[in-house]
Each structure stands twice: as C-alpha cells, then as structure tokens.
Amino acid sequence: MVFTQNFYLLKKADFNNIHALSTIIQSTENLTFRGILEDILAGLEAGEYMYTTMEYYSNVFPYIYINMIKVGELSGSLTQSLQQAVKYLDSNTDTIKKLKGIIIPNLIQLVALIVLLFIGSLYTVPTIQAVYDEVGTEDTLPAITIAFSNVIQWIADHWYVPVGIIAIIVALIVSYINTPKGKYNFDYFKYTMPIFGKLFYSMDFSRLMRAMLLNIENGMRIQDALEVSKNVVNNYVMRAMVETSINNILVGNSWIEPFEKAGLGSTMITEMLKVGMQTDLSEMMEKLLEYMDIDIKNTMDKIMAVLPQVVYSIVGILLIFVVLVVLVPCIQVYMGNFLFSAAG
C-alpha cells in the first residue's frame, strides 16, 4: 500500500520508472520487500516490464494488482493504473480491517469463556469436593456439577480420543473439499451462509467488476475482459458463472444472464449492467461499483449489529452453565451450610 502510494506520487511528479523505484527502495525498511523491489528494478534496468518480475512474486502482489500494472505499462498510462491500484488496495485493506474488528474481539470472548468453564470444572470442582469429603458432610455437589466434572476429567485423562475424533472429522472434511464437487459446494456455502454469505459474494463480484472495468477501459472486448478478470476471484462458483458468461457470448446470448439466474446478488446489480449494455457500459460499471461499495458498507454495518447479538447469546448460555456448574458449589462452600450437616 505504501509502496504504491509513493510510486504514484513520484510518477505524478514526472519521475521515470527507474528513478522512482530507486528512490522508494532507499526508504523501504522491510528487508524482504526491499529485496523484491530490487529485483523489479534490476528487471527494469535490463529492459523488462515491471509486471513480468511481479508475476514471480504472486504471493506478494495480488493478480488484479499485477494486471493493473501490466495494462498501465503496455498502454503508457502507468500513473493512471497506479491511482486505480491505490484505490483498490485502500478499499480492500479497509474491508479486511473492518472484518477483523468484527470477528476477533467476539471470538476472543467466546474462547476465553470456554477456557474458564474448562479450567473451573477441571480444578475448582474437585477442590470443593475434597473439602466436602474432609469434613464428612452428607451434602453433595449438584448433580450437573458432578456429571460435567466427570466428563471434563475423562476428556483430560483420555485427551487422545476426542483429539483423534476431531482430527478424523477434519481430515474427512478437508479431503472432501479438495475434490472438485466438494470445492464447489464449499464455495457455494460461502455465498449462502448466514450473516457473512452476502458479504462474501458482494466482495468477490465487486472485485470481478473492478477488474473488468479496468480491462474494458483499456480497450478489451467484454469476452476478453471476463477471461482475464476471472483470475482475481478464487471462488469456484463465481468462476463457473464467468465461464458460463463467456460461453453465452460465443453463442450470442447475454453474458449477464448467469449472474442473474444464480440469484446470489441483488436485482439492482444485474439491471444496472443491462442498462449499461444499452448505453455506456464503462460509465454504468463505475456507478455500479459506487453502489456496491455502499452496499458492502451497509452489509458490514448489519453484521456489526447482528454478530455481537449472536455471540452474546452464546456467551449468555455459557455463563448460565458456568454459574450452575462452578459458581453454585463455590457459593455453597462460602456460605458454609455443609458444616451443619457435617456436625450432625
């Protein structure tokens, strides 16, 4: 992100590629990334394009980013491509930060409470039971406390059994997902899952449309733009829709039809594309991306409102269980009622 912003500013100030890259390398603190930039600079000095070296570092530079640089270099509009890349990275980074901000705090709460319940049952309950046994009281711990403590103790003593079962289940799921059918079904689940499904679809479709717009603005046909842009999305369902769109163009049908028939996105998206085909597709796609940015933001706002409620419901249930299993015995010991039973 910082590299792209700096490169764009230097290009805007009429630096040539070699001068701009050399200047940025001197101020790059990350040694790994600095080495990558030095490789790109060496390629430039040898007469190669920047994007050819970037393709060797596809784990660092996203495909759509490399494609932006490629189009900019080949068309002589690298400054404009860098400006688009800055907007893309800024939008993508902001979305990822928001998702992390939603998921991580709620997940930490849930895990912490589960750990509390496990430790409380494993150590606190046996300690209280030992106090009861030492004074010879006829009182006993609540049945749910004893039962749950026995289960936790069995799991602690035979940890390899649940771990083995979980490992087998995970291995079966992973092996199924690695099959073509399993991969497709898993990716379809991503688009239809509660809470996050719509967001995942909107983000992938927006990424696809953004790449298409970039290619169309640089003179590509719709068919070629779809063929190139499909690589910015890893989801098999989206890729299948793109392939169907390309086939539709070859036989003279609408390329928008597969996205419309899938029913995963809103009707407004496909209707805007249809109008764009009758007027100016590039201009309409820009408006579509503006709408999708707003839609993604609204979807994330809904998730931020709904997800805490779901997590708090789960946490509430666990808290009630903690109270019944751990806190009630602790309160009984604190009140000392069992001593009257021990005294006869």
Short mmCIF file of N, CA and C in Angstrom, two decimals, residues 169-328:
data_model
loop_
_atom_site.label_atom_id
_atom_site.label_comp_id
_atom_site.label_asym_id
_atom_site.label_seq_id
_atom_site.Cartn_x
_atom_site.Cartn_y
_atom_site.Cartn_z
N ILE A 169 -12.52 -36.18 11.66
CA ILE A 169 -13.60 -35.36 11.05
C ILE A 169 -13.02 -34.27 10.16
N VAL A 170 -11.97 -33.59 10.69
CA VAL A 170 -11.34 -32.52 9.90
C VAL A 170 -10.71 -33.07 8.63
N ALA A 171 -10.05 -34.24 8.75
CA ALA A 171 -9.41 -34.85 7.58
C ALA A 171 -10.44 -35.22 6.52
N LEU A 172 -11.60 -35.75 6.96
CA LEU A 172 -12.66 -36.11 6.01
C LEU A 172 -13.22 -34.87 5.31
N ILE A 173 -13.42 -33.81 6.10
CA ILE A 173 -13.95 -32.56 5.50
C ILE A 173 -12.95 -31.97 4.51
N VAL A 174 -11.66 -31.94 4.91
CA VAL A 174 -10.63 -31.37 4.03
C VAL A 174 -10.50 -32.18 2.75
N SER A 175 -10.52 -33.52 2.88
CA SER A 175 -10.40 -34.37 1.69
C SER A 175 -11.60 -34.19 0.76
N TYR A 176 -12.79 -33.97 1.35
CA TYR A 176 -13.98 -33.72 0.51
C TYR A 176 -13.89 -32.36 -0.18
N ILE A 177 -13.43 -31.36 0.57
CA ILE A 177 -13.31 -30.01 -0.01
C ILE A 177 -12.29 -29.98 -1.14
N ASN A 178 -11.28 -30.84 -1.06
CA ASN A 178 -10.24 -30.87 -2.10
C ASN A 178 -10.71 -31.54 -3.39
N THR A 179 -11.87 -32.19 -3.37
CA THR A 179 -12.44 -32.72 -4.61
C THR A 179 -13.15 -31.60 -5.36
N PRO A 180 -13.28 -31.69 -6.69
CA PRO A 180 -13.96 -30.62 -7.45
C PRO A 180 -15.37 -30.35 -6.95
N LYS A 181 -16.14 -31.41 -6.70
CA LYS A 181 -17.51 -31.23 -6.22
C LYS A 181 -17.52 -30.62 -4.82
N GLY A 182 -16.63 -31.10 -3.95
CA GLY A 182 -16.56 -30.58 -2.59
C GLY A 182 -16.14 -29.12 -2.57
N LYS A 183 -15.17 -28.76 -3.42
CA LYS A 183 -14.72 -27.38 -3.50
C LYS A 183 -15.85 -26.48 -3.96
N TYR A 184 -16.61 -26.93 -4.96
CA TYR A 184 -17.73 -26.13 -5.48
C TYR A 184 -18.80 -25.96 -4.39
N ASN A 185 -19.16 -27.05 -3.72
CA ASN A 185 -20.19 -26.98 -2.67
C ASN A 185 -19.75 -26.10 -1.51
N PHE A 186 -18.47 -26.19 -1.14
CA PHE A 186 -17.96 -25.37 -0.05
C PHE A 186 -17.97 -23.89 -0.43
N ASP A 187 -17.59 -23.59 -1.68
CA ASP A 187 -17.62 -22.20 -2.14
C ASP A 187 -19.05 -21.69 -2.27
N TYR A 188 -19.97 -22.56 -2.63
CA TYR A 188 -21.38 -22.15 -2.69
C TYR A 188 -21.90 -21.86 -1.28
N PHE A 189 -21.45 -22.66 -0.31
CA PHE A 189 -21.84 -22.43 1.08
C PHE A 189 -21.33 -21.07 1.55
N LYS A 190 -20.13 -20.67 1.11
CA LYS A 190 -19.59 -19.36 1.50
C LYS A 190 -20.53 -18.24 1.07
N TYR A 191 -21.16 -18.39 -0.10
CA TYR A 191 -22.05 -17.35 -0.63
C TYR A 191 -23.45 -17.39 -0.02
N THR A 192 -23.81 -18.51 0.58
CA THR A 192 -25.17 -18.66 1.12
C THR A 192 -25.20 -18.79 2.64
N MET A 193 -24.04 -18.79 3.29
CA MET A 193 -24.00 -18.98 4.73
C MET A 193 -24.66 -17.80 5.44
N PRO A 194 -25.20 -18.06 6.64
CA PRO A 194 -25.83 -16.97 7.41
C PRO A 194 -24.80 -15.89 7.75
N ILE A 195 -25.27 -14.68 7.85
CA ILE A 195 -24.52 -13.49 8.28
C ILE A 195 -23.49 -13.04 7.23
N PHE A 196 -22.52 -13.93 6.88
CA PHE A 196 -21.41 -13.49 6.03
C PHE A 196 -21.60 -13.79 4.55
N GLY A 197 -22.57 -14.62 4.17
CA GLY A 197 -22.71 -15.06 2.79
C GLY A 197 -22.84 -13.92 1.79
N LYS A 198 -23.76 -13.01 2.04
CA LYS A 198 -23.98 -11.90 1.12
C LYS A 198 -22.74 -11.03 1.00
N LEU A 199 -22.04 -10.83 2.10
CA LEU A 199 -20.83 -10.01 2.09
C LEU A 199 -19.75 -10.64 1.21
N PHE A 200 -19.54 -11.95 1.35
CA PHE A 200 -18.51 -12.63 0.55
C PHE A 200 -18.83 -12.53 -0.94
N TYR A 201 -20.11 -12.73 -1.30
CA TYR A 201 -20.49 -12.65 -2.70
C TYR A 201 -20.29 -11.23 -3.23
N SER A 202 -20.73 -10.25 -2.48
CA SER A 202 -20.62 -8.86 -2.92
C SER A 202 -19.17 -8.45 -3.11
N MET A 203 -18.29 -8.88 -2.20
CA MET A 203 -16.87 -8.53 -2.30
C MET A 203 -16.24 -9.17 -3.53
N ASP A 204 -16.56 -10.44 -3.80
CA ASP A 204 -16.00 -11.12 -4.97
C ASP A 204 -16.53 -10.51 -6.26
N PHE A 205 -17.83 -10.23 -6.31
CA PHE A 205 -18.43 -9.67 -7.52
C PHE A 205 -17.89 -8.26 -7.77
N SER A 206 -17.72 -7.49 -6.71
CA SER A 206 -17.16 -6.15 -6.85
C SER A 206 -15.73 -6.22 -7.36
N ARG A 207 -14.95 -7.18 -6.86
CA ARG A 207 -13.57 -7.37 -7.32
C ARG A 207 -13.54 -7.73 -8.80
N LEU A 208 -14.47 -8.60 -9.21
CA LEU A 208 -14.56 -9.01 -10.62
C LEU A 208 -14.93 -7.83 -11.50
N MET A 209 -15.93 -7.05 -11.11
CA MET A 209 -16.37 -5.90 -11.90
C MET A 209 -15.29 -4.83 -11.97
N ARG A 210 -14.54 -4.66 -10.89
CA ARG A 210 -13.47 -3.65 -10.89
C ARG A 210 -12.38 -4.04 -11.89
N ALA A 211 -12.04 -5.33 -11.90
CA ALA A 211 -11.03 -5.80 -12.86
C ALA A 211 -11.55 -5.69 -14.30
N MET A 212 -12.82 -6.03 -14.50
CA MET A 212 -13.42 -5.93 -15.83
C MET A 212 -13.42 -4.49 -16.33
N LEU A 213 -13.80 -3.56 -15.46
CA LEU A 213 -13.84 -2.15 -15.84
C LEU A 213 -12.46 -1.67 -16.27
N LEU A 214 -11.44 -2.08 -15.51
CA LEU A 214 -10.07 -1.68 -15.86
C LEU A 214 -9.70 -2.18 -17.24
N ASN A 215 -10.05 -3.43 -17.54
CA ASN A 215 -9.70 -4.01 -18.84
C ASN A 215 -10.52 -3.42 -19.98
N ILE A 216 -11.80 -3.16 -19.73
CA ILE A 216 -12.66 -2.58 -20.77
C ILE A 216 -12.22 -1.16 -21.10
N GLU A 217 -11.85 -0.41 -20.06
CA GLU A 217 -11.39 0.97 -20.29
C GLU A 217 -10.10 1.01 -21.10
N ASN A 218 -9.34 -0.09 -21.08
CA ASN A 218 -8.11 -0.17 -21.85
C ASN A 218 -8.29 -0.89 -23.19
N GLY A 219 -9.56 -0.96 -23.64
CA GLY A 219 -9.83 -1.41 -25.00
C GLY A 219 -10.15 -2.88 -25.18
N MET A 220 -10.28 -3.65 -24.10
CA MET A 220 -10.59 -5.07 -24.24
C MET A 220 -12.06 -5.29 -24.57
N ARG A 221 -12.34 -6.36 -25.31
CA ARG A 221 -13.73 -6.78 -25.50
C ARG A 221 -14.24 -7.39 -24.20
N ILE A 222 -15.56 -7.45 -24.07
CA ILE A 222 -16.17 -8.00 -22.85
C ILE A 222 -15.71 -9.44 -22.62
N GLN A 223 -15.69 -10.22 -23.69
CA GLN A 223 -15.29 -11.62 -23.59
C GLN A 223 -13.86 -11.74 -23.04
N ASP A 224 -12.94 -10.95 -23.60
CA ASP A 224 -11.55 -11.00 -23.14
C ASP A 224 -11.41 -10.44 -21.73
N ALA A 225 -12.19 -9.40 -21.43
CA ALA A 225 -12.15 -8.82 -20.08
C ALA A 225 -12.61 -9.83 -19.05
N LEU A 226 -13.65 -10.60 -19.37
CA LEU A 226 -14.12 -11.65 -18.46
C LEU A 226 -13.06 -12.73 -18.29
N GLU A 227 -12.42 -13.13 -19.39
CA GLU A 227 -11.41 -14.19 -19.36
C GLU A 227 -10.24 -13.81 -18.47
N VAL A 228 -9.79 -12.55 -18.58
CA VAL A 228 -8.66 -12.09 -17.78
C VAL A 228 -9.07 -11.85 -16.33
N SER A 229 -10.24 -11.26 -16.16
CA SER A 229 -10.66 -10.82 -14.82
C SER A 229 -11.05 -11.97 -13.90
N LYS A 230 -11.40 -13.13 -14.47
CA LYS A 230 -11.86 -14.24 -13.61
C LYS A 230 -10.78 -14.70 -12.64
N ASN A 231 -9.50 -14.40 -12.97
CA ASN A 231 -8.41 -14.84 -12.12
C ASN A 231 -8.29 -14.05 -10.82
N VAL A 232 -9.04 -12.93 -10.70
CA VAL A 232 -8.97 -12.16 -9.46
C VAL A 232 -9.85 -12.78 -8.37
N VAL A 233 -10.66 -13.79 -8.75
CA VAL A 233 -11.58 -14.44 -7.81
C VAL A 233 -11.18 -15.90 -7.68
N ASN A 234 -11.13 -16.40 -6.45
CA ASN A 234 -10.76 -17.81 -6.22
C ASN A 234 -11.97 -18.72 -6.04
N ASN A 235 -13.16 -18.13 -5.88
CA ASN A 235 -14.35 -18.93 -5.62
C ASN A 235 -14.80 -19.66 -6.88
N TYR A 236 -14.98 -21.01 -6.78
CA TYR A 236 -15.36 -21.82 -7.93
C TYR A 236 -16.73 -21.44 -8.48
N VAL A 237 -17.65 -21.05 -7.61
CA VAL A 237 -19.00 -20.69 -8.05
C VAL A 237 -18.94 -19.45 -8.94
N MET A 238 -18.20 -18.43 -8.50
CA MET A 238 -18.06 -17.21 -9.29
C MET A 238 -17.35 -17.51 -10.60
N ARG A 239 -16.31 -18.33 -10.55
CA ARG A 239 -15.59 -18.67 -11.78
C ARG A 239 -16.48 -19.44 -12.75
N ALA A 240 -17.33 -20.31 -12.21
CA ALA A 240 -18.25 -21.06 -13.06
C ALA A 240 -19.22 -20.12 -13.75
N MET A 241 -19.69 -19.12 -13.03
CA MET A 241 -20.60 -18.13 -13.64
C MET A 241 -19.90 -17.34 -14.73
N VAL A 242 -18.62 -17.01 -14.50
CA VAL A 242 -17.85 -16.27 -15.51
C VAL A 242 -17.67 -17.14 -16.76
N GLU A 243 -17.33 -18.41 -16.57
CA GLU A 243 -17.17 -19.31 -17.72
C GLU A 243 -18.47 -19.43 -18.52
N THR A 244 -19.59 -19.52 -17.81
CA THR A 244 -20.89 -19.57 -18.49
C THR A 244 -21.16 -18.28 -19.25
N SER A 245 -20.76 -17.15 -18.67
CA SER A 245 -20.92 -15.85 -19.33
C SER A 245 -20.13 -15.81 -20.63
N ILE A 246 -18.89 -16.30 -20.59
CA ILE A 246 -18.05 -16.33 -21.80
C ILE A 246 -18.69 -17.21 -22.87
N ASN A 247 -19.20 -18.39 -22.46
CA ASN A 247 -19.87 -19.29 -23.42
C ASN A 247 -21.12 -18.64 -24.00
N ASN A 248 -21.84 -17.90 -23.16
CA ASN A 248 -23.03 -17.20 -23.65
C ASN A 248 -22.69 -16.19 -24.74
N ILE A 249 -21.57 -15.49 -24.56
CA ILE A 249 -21.14 -14.52 -25.58
C ILE A 249 -20.83 -15.23 -26.89
N LEU A 250 -20.20 -16.41 -26.80
CA LEU A 250 -19.82 -17.16 -28.01
C LEU A 250 -21.03 -17.63 -28.81
N VAL A 251 -22.13 -17.90 -28.11
CA VAL A 251 -23.34 -18.38 -28.81
C VAL A 251 -24.35 -17.27 -29.01
N GLY A 252 -23.97 -16.04 -28.63
CA GLY A 252 -24.85 -14.90 -28.90
C GLY A 252 -25.87 -14.59 -27.83
N ASN A 253 -25.69 -15.14 -26.62
CA ASN A 253 -26.61 -14.84 -25.52
C ASN A 253 -26.02 -13.79 -24.58
N SER A 254 -26.81 -13.37 -23.60
CA SER A 254 -26.38 -12.33 -22.67
C SER A 254 -25.34 -12.87 -21.68
N TRP A 255 -24.27 -12.11 -21.50
CA TRP A 255 -23.25 -12.52 -20.52
C TRP A 255 -23.69 -12.24 -19.09
N ILE A 256 -24.74 -11.43 -18.93
CA ILE A 256 -25.24 -11.08 -17.59
C ILE A 256 -26.16 -12.17 -17.04
N GLU A 257 -26.71 -12.99 -17.92
CA GLU A 257 -27.73 -13.99 -17.54
C GLU A 257 -27.28 -14.94 -16.42
N PRO A 258 -26.06 -15.51 -16.47
CA PRO A 258 -25.64 -16.44 -15.40
C PRO A 258 -25.66 -15.81 -14.02
N PHE A 259 -25.25 -14.55 -13.91
CA PHE A 259 -25.26 -13.86 -12.60
C PHE A 259 -26.69 -13.61 -12.14
N GLU A 260 -27.57 -13.35 -13.09
CA GLU A 260 -28.97 -13.10 -12.76
C GLU A 260 -29.65 -14.38 -12.31
N LYS A 261 -29.40 -15.49 -13.02
CA LYS A 261 -30.04 -16.77 -12.70
C LYS A 261 -29.54 -17.33 -11.38
N ALA A 262 -28.31 -17.03 -11.00
CA ALA A 262 -27.75 -17.57 -9.75
C ALA A 262 -28.54 -17.08 -8.54
N GLY A 263 -29.09 -15.87 -8.62
CA GLY A 263 -29.90 -15.35 -7.52
C GLY A 263 -29.12 -15.03 -6.26
N LEU A 264 -27.81 -14.87 -6.38
CA LEU A 264 -26.98 -14.60 -5.20
C LEU A 264 -26.82 -13.11 -4.93
N GLY A 265 -26.92 -12.30 -5.99
CA GLY A 265 -26.81 -10.86 -5.83
C GLY A 265 -28.16 -10.18 -5.96
N SER A 266 -28.18 -8.88 -5.71
CA SER A 266 -29.43 -8.13 -5.81
C SER A 266 -29.79 -7.89 -7.27
N THR A 267 -31.09 -7.72 -7.52
CA THR A 267 -31.59 -7.45 -8.87
C THR A 267 -31.04 -6.14 -9.41
N MET A 268 -30.79 -5.19 -8.53
CA MET A 268 -30.30 -3.88 -8.95
C MET A 268 -28.97 -3.99 -9.70
N ILE A 269 -28.12 -4.92 -9.27
CA ILE A 269 -26.81 -5.09 -9.90
C ILE A 269 -26.96 -5.51 -11.35
N THR A 270 -27.74 -6.56 -11.60
CA THR A 270 -27.91 -7.05 -12.98
C THR A 270 -28.66 -6.06 -13.84
N GLU A 271 -29.61 -5.35 -13.27
CA GLU A 271 -30.36 -4.36 -14.04
C GLU A 271 -29.46 -3.21 -14.48
N MET A 272 -28.54 -2.80 -13.61
CA MET A 272 -27.60 -1.73 -13.98
C MET A 272 -26.69 -2.18 -15.11
N LEU A 273 -26.27 -3.45 -15.08
CA LEU A 273 -25.43 -3.97 -16.16
C LEU A 273 -26.21 -4.04 -17.48
N LYS A 274 -27.48 -4.42 -17.40
CA LYS A 274 -28.31 -4.48 -18.62
C LYS A 274 -28.46 -3.11 -19.24
N VAL A 275 -28.71 -2.11 -18.40
CA VAL A 275 -28.82 -0.73 -18.91
C VAL A 275 -27.49 -0.28 -19.49
N GLY A 276 -26.39 -0.67 -18.83
CA GLY A 276 -25.06 -0.31 -19.32
C GLY A 276 -24.78 -0.88 -20.70
N MET A 277 -25.27 -2.09 -20.97
CA MET A 277 -25.08 -2.70 -22.30
C MET A 277 -25.82 -1.91 -23.37
N GLN A 278 -26.88 -1.22 -23.01
CA GLN A 278 -27.66 -0.45 -23.98
C GLN A 278 -27.16 1.00 -24.09
N THR A 279 -26.37 1.44 -23.11
CA THR A 279 -25.88 2.83 -23.14
C THR A 279 -24.35 2.83 -23.16
N ASP A 280 -23.71 3.11 -22.03
CA ASP A 280 -22.26 3.14 -21.91
C ASP A 280 -21.87 2.21 -20.77
N LEU A 281 -21.31 1.04 -21.10
CA LEU A 281 -21.03 0.01 -20.09
C LEU A 281 -20.00 0.49 -19.07
N SER A 282 -18.93 1.15 -19.55
CA SER A 282 -17.88 1.61 -18.62
C SER A 282 -18.43 2.59 -17.60
N GLU A 283 -19.22 3.54 -18.08
CA GLU A 283 -19.79 4.53 -17.17
C GLU A 283 -20.74 3.89 -16.17
N MET A 284 -21.56 2.94 -16.68
CA MET A 284 -22.50 2.27 -15.79
C MET A 284 -21.79 1.39 -14.77
N MET A 285 -20.67 0.76 -15.17
CA MET A 285 -19.92 -0.08 -14.24
C MET A 285 -19.28 0.76 -13.13
N GLU A 286 -18.87 1.98 -13.46
CA GLU A 286 -18.35 2.87 -12.42
C GLU A 286 -19.44 3.19 -11.40
N LYS A 287 -20.65 3.44 -11.88
CA LYS A 287 -21.77 3.70 -10.97
C LYS A 287 -22.12 2.44 -10.19
N LEU A 288 -22.02 1.29 -10.86
CA LEU A 288 -22.30 0.02 -10.19
C LEU A 288 -21.32 -0.21 -9.04
N LEU A 289 -20.04 0.08 -9.27
CA LEU A 289 -19.03 -0.10 -8.23
C LEU A 289 -19.27 0.85 -7.06
N GLU A 290 -19.70 2.07 -7.36
CA GLU A 290 -20.06 3.01 -6.29
C GLU A 290 -21.20 2.45 -5.46
N TYR A 291 -22.21 1.91 -6.15
CA TYR A 291 -23.35 1.32 -5.44
C TYR A 291 -22.91 0.13 -4.60
N MET A 292 -22.02 -0.72 -5.17
CA MET A 292 -21.59 -1.91 -4.46
C MET A 292 -20.75 -1.56 -3.24
N ASP A 293 -19.94 -0.50 -3.34
CA ASP A 293 -19.17 -0.05 -2.18
C ASP A 293 -20.10 0.34 -1.03
N ILE A 294 -21.17 1.05 -1.39
CA ILE A 294 -22.16 1.45 -0.38
C ILE A 294 -22.88 0.22 0.17
N ASP A 295 -23.22 -0.73 -0.73
CA ASP A 295 -23.92 -1.94 -0.31
C ASP A 295 -23.06 -2.79 0.62
N ILE A 296 -21.77 -2.92 0.29
CA ILE A 296 -20.85 -3.68 1.14
C ILE A 296 -20.73 -3.03 2.51
N LYS A 297 -20.64 -1.68 2.52
CA LYS A 297 -20.56 -0.96 3.79
C LYS A 297 -21.82 -1.19 4.62
N ASN A 298 -22.99 -1.13 3.97
CA ASN A 298 -24.25 -1.35 4.70
C ASN A 298 -24.34 -2.78 5.22
N THR A 299 -23.87 -3.74 4.41
CA THR A 299 -23.88 -5.14 4.85
C THR A 299 -22.98 -5.34 6.06
N MET A 300 -21.81 -4.70 6.04
CA MET A 300 -20.90 -4.83 7.18
C MET A 300 -21.47 -4.16 8.42
N ASP A 301 -22.19 -3.06 8.23
CA ASP A 301 -22.85 -2.42 9.37
C ASP A 301 -23.90 -3.34 10.00
N LYS A 302 -24.62 -4.06 9.13
CA LYS A 302 -25.61 -5.02 9.64
C LYS A 302 -24.94 -6.15 10.40
N ILE A 303 -23.82 -6.63 9.84
CA ILE A 303 -23.09 -7.71 10.51
C ILE A 303 -22.58 -7.24 11.87
N MET A 304 -22.07 -6.00 11.91
CA MET A 304 -21.58 -5.46 13.18
C MET A 304 -22.70 -5.34 14.20
N ALA A 305 -23.95 -5.19 13.72
CA ALA A 305 -25.09 -5.11 14.64
C ALA A 305 -25.58 -6.49 15.05
N VAL A 306 -25.54 -7.45 14.12
CA VAL A 306 -26.11 -8.78 14.37
C VAL A 306 -25.13 -9.71 15.07
N LEU A 307 -23.87 -9.70 14.63
CA LEU A 307 -22.89 -10.66 15.15
C LEU A 307 -22.71 -10.57 16.67
N PRO A 308 -22.57 -9.36 17.24
CA PRO A 308 -22.46 -9.30 18.71
C PRO A 308 -23.67 -9.90 19.41
N GLN A 309 -24.87 -9.74 18.84
CA GLN A 309 -26.06 -10.32 19.46
C GLN A 309 -25.98 -11.85 19.47
N VAL A 310 -25.51 -12.41 18.36
CA VAL A 310 -25.37 -13.88 18.28
C VAL A 310 -24.33 -14.37 19.29
N VAL A 311 -23.18 -13.67 19.31
CA VAL A 311 -22.11 -14.07 20.23
C VAL A 311 -22.55 -13.91 21.68
N TYR A 312 -23.22 -12.80 21.98
CA TYR A 312 -23.68 -12.58 23.36
C TYR A 312 -24.70 -13.62 23.79
N SER A 313 -25.51 -14.09 22.84
CA SER A 313 -26.46 -15.16 23.17
C SER A 313 -25.72 -16.44 23.56
N ILE A 314 -24.69 -16.79 22.76
CA ILE A 314 -23.89 -17.98 23.08
C ILE A 314 -23.16 -17.79 24.40
N VAL A 315 -22.56 -16.60 24.57
CA VAL A 315 -21.85 -16.30 25.82
C VAL A 315 -22.80 -16.36 27.01
N GLY A 316 -24.03 -15.85 26.83
CA GLY A 316 -25.02 -15.89 27.91
C GLY A 316 -25.36 -17.30 28.33
N ILE A 317 -25.53 -18.18 27.35
CA ILE A 317 -25.81 -19.59 27.65
C ILE A 317 -24.64 -20.22 28.41
N LEU A 318 -23.43 -19.94 27.95
CA LEU A 318 -22.25 -20.48 28.62
C LEU A 318 -22.11 -19.92 30.04
N LEU A 319 -22.44 -18.65 30.21
CA LEU A 319 -22.35 -18.04 31.55
C LEU A 319 -23.32 -18.70 32.52
N ILE A 320 -24.54 -18.98 32.03
CA ILE A 320 -25.52 -19.67 32.88
C ILE A 320 -24.98 -21.04 33.28
N PHE A 321 -24.34 -21.72 32.32
CA PHE A 321 -23.77 -23.03 32.59
C PHE A 321 -22.63 -22.92 33.61
N VAL A 322 -21.79 -21.87 33.45
CA VAL A 322 -20.69 -21.65 34.40
C VAL A 322 -21.24 -21.43 35.81
N VAL A 323 -22.31 -20.65 35.91
CA VAL A 323 -22.92 -20.36 37.21
C VAL A 323 -23.42 -21.65 37.85
N LEU A 324 -24.12 -22.48 37.07
CA LEU A 324 -24.69 -23.71 37.62
C LEU A 324 -23.61 -24.72 38.00
N VAL A 325 -22.58 -24.82 37.17
CA VAL A 325 -21.58 -25.88 37.37
C VAL A 325 -20.48 -25.47 38.34
N VAL A 326 -20.02 -24.23 38.28
CA VAL A 326 -18.85 -23.81 39.05
C VAL A 326 -19.21 -22.88 40.20
N LEU A 327 -20.00 -21.85 39.93
CA LEU A 327 -20.22 -20.82 40.95
C LEU A 327 -21.13 -21.29 42.08
N VAL A 328 -22.15 -22.08 41.76
CA VAL A 328 -23.06 -22.56 42.81
C VAL A 328 -22.31 -23.36 43.88
#
